[in-house]
mmCIF file with all atom_site columns, C-alpha atoms in Angstrom:
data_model
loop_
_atom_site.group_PDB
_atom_site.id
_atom_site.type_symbol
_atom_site.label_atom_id
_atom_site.label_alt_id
_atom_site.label_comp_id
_atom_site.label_asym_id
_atom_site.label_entity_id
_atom_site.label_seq_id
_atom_site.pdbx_PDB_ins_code
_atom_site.Cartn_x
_atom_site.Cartn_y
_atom_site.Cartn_z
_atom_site.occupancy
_atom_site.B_iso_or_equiv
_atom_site.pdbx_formal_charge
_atom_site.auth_seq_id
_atom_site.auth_comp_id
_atom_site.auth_asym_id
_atom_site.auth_atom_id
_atom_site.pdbx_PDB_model_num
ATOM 1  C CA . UNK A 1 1  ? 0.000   0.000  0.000   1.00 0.00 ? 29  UNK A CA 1
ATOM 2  C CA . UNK A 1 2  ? 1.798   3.665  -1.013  1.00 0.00 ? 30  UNK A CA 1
ATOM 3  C CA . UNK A 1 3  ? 0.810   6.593  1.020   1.00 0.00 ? 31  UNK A CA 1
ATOM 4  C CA . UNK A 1 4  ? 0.554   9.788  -0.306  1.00 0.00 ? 32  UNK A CA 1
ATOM 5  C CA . UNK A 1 5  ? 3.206   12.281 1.445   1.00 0.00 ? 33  UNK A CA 1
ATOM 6  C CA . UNK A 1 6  ? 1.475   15.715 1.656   1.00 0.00 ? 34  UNK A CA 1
ATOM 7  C CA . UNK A 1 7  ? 5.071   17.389 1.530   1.00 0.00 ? 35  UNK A CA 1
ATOM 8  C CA . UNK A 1 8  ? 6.292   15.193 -1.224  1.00 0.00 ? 36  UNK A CA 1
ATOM 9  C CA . UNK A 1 9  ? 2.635   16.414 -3.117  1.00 0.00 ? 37  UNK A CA 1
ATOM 10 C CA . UNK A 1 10 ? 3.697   20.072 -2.158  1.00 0.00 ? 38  UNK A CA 1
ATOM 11 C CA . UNK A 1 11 ? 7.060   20.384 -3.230  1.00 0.00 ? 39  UNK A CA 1
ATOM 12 C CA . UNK A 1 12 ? 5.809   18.563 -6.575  1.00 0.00 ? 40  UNK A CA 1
ATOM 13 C CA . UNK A 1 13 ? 3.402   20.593 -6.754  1.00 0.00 ? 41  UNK A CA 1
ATOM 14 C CA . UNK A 1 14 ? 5.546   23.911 -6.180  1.00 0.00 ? 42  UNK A CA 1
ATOM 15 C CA . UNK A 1 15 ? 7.396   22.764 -8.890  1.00 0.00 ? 43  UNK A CA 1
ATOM 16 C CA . UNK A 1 16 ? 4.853   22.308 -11.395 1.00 0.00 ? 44  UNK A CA 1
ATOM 17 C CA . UNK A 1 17 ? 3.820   26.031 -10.504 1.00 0.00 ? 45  UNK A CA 1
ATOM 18 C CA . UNK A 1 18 ? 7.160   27.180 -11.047 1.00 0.00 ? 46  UNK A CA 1
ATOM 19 C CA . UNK A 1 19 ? 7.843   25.776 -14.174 1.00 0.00 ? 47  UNK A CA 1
ATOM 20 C CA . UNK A 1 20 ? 4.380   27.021 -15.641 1.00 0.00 ? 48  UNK A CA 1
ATOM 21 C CA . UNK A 1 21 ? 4.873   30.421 -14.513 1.00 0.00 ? 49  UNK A CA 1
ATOM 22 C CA . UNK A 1 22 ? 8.676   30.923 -15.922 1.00 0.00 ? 50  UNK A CA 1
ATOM 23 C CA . UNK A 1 23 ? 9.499   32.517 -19.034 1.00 0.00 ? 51  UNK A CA 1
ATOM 24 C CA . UNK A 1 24 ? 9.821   30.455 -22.238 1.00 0.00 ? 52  UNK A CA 1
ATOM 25 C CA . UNK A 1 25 ? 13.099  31.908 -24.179 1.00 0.00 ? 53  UNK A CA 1
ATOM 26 C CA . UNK A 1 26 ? 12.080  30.544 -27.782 1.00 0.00 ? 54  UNK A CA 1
ATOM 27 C CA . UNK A 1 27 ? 8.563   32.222 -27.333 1.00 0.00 ? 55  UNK A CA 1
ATOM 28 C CA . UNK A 1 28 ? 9.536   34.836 -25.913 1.00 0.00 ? 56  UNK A CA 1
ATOM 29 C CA . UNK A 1 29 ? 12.585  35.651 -28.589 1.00 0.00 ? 57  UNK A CA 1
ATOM 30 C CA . UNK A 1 30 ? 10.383  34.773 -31.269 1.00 0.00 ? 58  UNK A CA 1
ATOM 31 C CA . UNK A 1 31 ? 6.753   37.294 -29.768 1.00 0.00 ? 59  UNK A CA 1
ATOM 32 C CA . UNK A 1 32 ? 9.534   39.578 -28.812 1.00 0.00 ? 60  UNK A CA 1
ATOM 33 C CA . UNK A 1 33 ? 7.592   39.946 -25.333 1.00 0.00 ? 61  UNK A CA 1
ATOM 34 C CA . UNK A 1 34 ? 7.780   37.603 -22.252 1.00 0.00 ? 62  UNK A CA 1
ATOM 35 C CA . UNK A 1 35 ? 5.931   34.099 -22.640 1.00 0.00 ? 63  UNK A CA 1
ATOM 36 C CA . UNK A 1 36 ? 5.390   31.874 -19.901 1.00 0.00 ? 64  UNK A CA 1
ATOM 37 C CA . UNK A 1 37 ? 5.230   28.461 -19.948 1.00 0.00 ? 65  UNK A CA 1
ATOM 38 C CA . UNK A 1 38 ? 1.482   28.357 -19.411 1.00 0.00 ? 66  UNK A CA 1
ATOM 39 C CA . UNK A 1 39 ? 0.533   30.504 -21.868 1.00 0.00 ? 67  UNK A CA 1
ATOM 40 C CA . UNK A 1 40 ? 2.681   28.255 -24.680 1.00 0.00 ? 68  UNK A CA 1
ATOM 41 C CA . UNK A 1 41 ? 0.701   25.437 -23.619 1.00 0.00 ? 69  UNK A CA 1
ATOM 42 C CA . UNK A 1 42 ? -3.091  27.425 -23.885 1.00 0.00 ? 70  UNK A CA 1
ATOM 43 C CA . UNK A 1 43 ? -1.558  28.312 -27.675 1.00 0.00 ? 71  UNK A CA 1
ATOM 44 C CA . UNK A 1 44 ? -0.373  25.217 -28.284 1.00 0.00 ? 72  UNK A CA 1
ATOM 45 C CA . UNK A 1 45 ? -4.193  23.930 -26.931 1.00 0.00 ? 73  UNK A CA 1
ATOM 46 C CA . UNK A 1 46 ? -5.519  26.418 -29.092 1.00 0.00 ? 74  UNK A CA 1
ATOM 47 C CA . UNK A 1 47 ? -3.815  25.165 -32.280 1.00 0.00 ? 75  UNK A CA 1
ATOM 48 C CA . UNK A 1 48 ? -5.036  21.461 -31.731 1.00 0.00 ? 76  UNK A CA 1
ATOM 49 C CA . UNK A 1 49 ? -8.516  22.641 -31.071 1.00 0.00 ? 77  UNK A CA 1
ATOM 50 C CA . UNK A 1 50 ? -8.162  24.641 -34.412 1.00 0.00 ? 78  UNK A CA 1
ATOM 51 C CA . UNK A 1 51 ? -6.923  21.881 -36.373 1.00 0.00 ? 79  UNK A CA 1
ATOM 52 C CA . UNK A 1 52 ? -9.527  19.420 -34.935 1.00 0.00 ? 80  UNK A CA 1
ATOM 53 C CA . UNK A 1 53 ? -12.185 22.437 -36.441 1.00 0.00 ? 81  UNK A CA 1
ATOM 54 C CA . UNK A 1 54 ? -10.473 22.188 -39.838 1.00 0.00 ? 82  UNK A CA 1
ATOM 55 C CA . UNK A 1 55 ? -10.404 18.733 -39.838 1.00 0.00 ? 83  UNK A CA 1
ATOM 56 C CA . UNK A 1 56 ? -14.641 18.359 -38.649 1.00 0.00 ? 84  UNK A CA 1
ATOM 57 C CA . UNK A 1 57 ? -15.380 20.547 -40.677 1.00 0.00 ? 85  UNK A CA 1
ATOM 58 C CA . UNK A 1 58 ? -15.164 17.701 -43.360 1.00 0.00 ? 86  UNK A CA 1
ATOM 59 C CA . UNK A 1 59 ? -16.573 14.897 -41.873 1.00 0.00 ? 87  UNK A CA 1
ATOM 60 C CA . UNK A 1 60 ? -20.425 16.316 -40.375 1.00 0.00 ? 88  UNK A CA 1
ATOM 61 C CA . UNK A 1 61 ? -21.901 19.399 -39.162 1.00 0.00 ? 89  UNK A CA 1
ATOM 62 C CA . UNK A 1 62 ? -22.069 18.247 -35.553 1.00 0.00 ? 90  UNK A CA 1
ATOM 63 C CA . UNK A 1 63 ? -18.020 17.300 -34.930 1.00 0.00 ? 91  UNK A CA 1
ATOM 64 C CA . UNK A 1 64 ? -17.793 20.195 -36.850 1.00 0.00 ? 92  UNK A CA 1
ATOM 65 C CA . UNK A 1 65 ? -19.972 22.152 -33.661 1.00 0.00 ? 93  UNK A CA 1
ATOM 66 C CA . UNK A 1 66 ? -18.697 20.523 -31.070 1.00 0.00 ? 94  UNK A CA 1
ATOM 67 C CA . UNK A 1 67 ? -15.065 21.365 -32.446 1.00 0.00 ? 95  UNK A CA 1
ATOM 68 C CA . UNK A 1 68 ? -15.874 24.568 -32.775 1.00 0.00 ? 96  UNK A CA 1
ATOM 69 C CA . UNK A 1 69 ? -16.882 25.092 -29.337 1.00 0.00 ? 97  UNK A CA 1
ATOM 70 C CA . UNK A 1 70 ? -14.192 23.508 -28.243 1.00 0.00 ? 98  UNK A CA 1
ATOM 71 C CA . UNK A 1 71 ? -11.828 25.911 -30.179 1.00 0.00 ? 99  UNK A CA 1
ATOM 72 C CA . UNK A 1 72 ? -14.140 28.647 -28.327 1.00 0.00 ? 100 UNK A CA 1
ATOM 73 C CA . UNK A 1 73 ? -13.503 27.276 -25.563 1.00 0.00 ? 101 UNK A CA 1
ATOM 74 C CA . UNK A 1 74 ? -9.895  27.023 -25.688 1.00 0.00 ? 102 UNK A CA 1
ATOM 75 C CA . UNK A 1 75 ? -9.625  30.552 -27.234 1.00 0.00 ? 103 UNK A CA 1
ATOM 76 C CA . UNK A 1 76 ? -11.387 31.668 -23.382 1.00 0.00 ? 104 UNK A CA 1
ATOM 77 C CA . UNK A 1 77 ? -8.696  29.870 -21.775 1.00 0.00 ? 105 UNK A CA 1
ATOM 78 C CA . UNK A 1 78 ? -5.838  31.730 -23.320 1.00 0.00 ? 106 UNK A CA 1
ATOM 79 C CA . UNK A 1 79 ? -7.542  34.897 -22.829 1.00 0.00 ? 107 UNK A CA 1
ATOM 80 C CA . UNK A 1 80 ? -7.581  34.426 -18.781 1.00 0.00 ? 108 UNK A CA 1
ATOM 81 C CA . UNK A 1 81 ? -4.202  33.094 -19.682 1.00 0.00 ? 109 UNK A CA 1
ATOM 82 C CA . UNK A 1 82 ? -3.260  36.252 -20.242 1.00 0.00 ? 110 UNK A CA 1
ATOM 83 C CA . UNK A 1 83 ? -2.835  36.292 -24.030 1.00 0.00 ? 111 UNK A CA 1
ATOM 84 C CA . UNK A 1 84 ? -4.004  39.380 -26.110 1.00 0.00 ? 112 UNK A CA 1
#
């Protein structure tokens, strides 16, 4: 039986948050303004819902709905992400 630790969960944890809230150099050189971590991964969610959209869009009207909401919905995201 493993028990959870609730320092171990913390300090991973803490880490996590760090990491997401540093500055991504290759974003960052490339937007020529400072990109965290978190933000590269709401784009990067952004471009899969997008290309999910593109590719719906061919097979019915309803993935092609339900994608798009989903790109809405991961468009929202990077807005409270910060991203104008």
């Amino acid at each position: 039986m493993i028990h959870s630790n609730p320092a171990m969960q913390s300090a991973s944890s803490s880490a996590i948050t760090s990491w997401l809230n540093s500055e991504n150099s290759l974003f960052s050189s490339v937007l020529e303004s400072a990109v965290s971590n978190l933000q590269v991964l709401l784009i990067g969610h952004a471009v899969l819902a997008f290309s999910a959209l593109v590719c719906a869009s061919s097979l019915s009207a309803m993935a092609a709905v339900v994608m798009l909401l989903w790109f809405a919905w991961s468009l929202s995201l990077c807005k409270k992400g910060g991203i104008k």
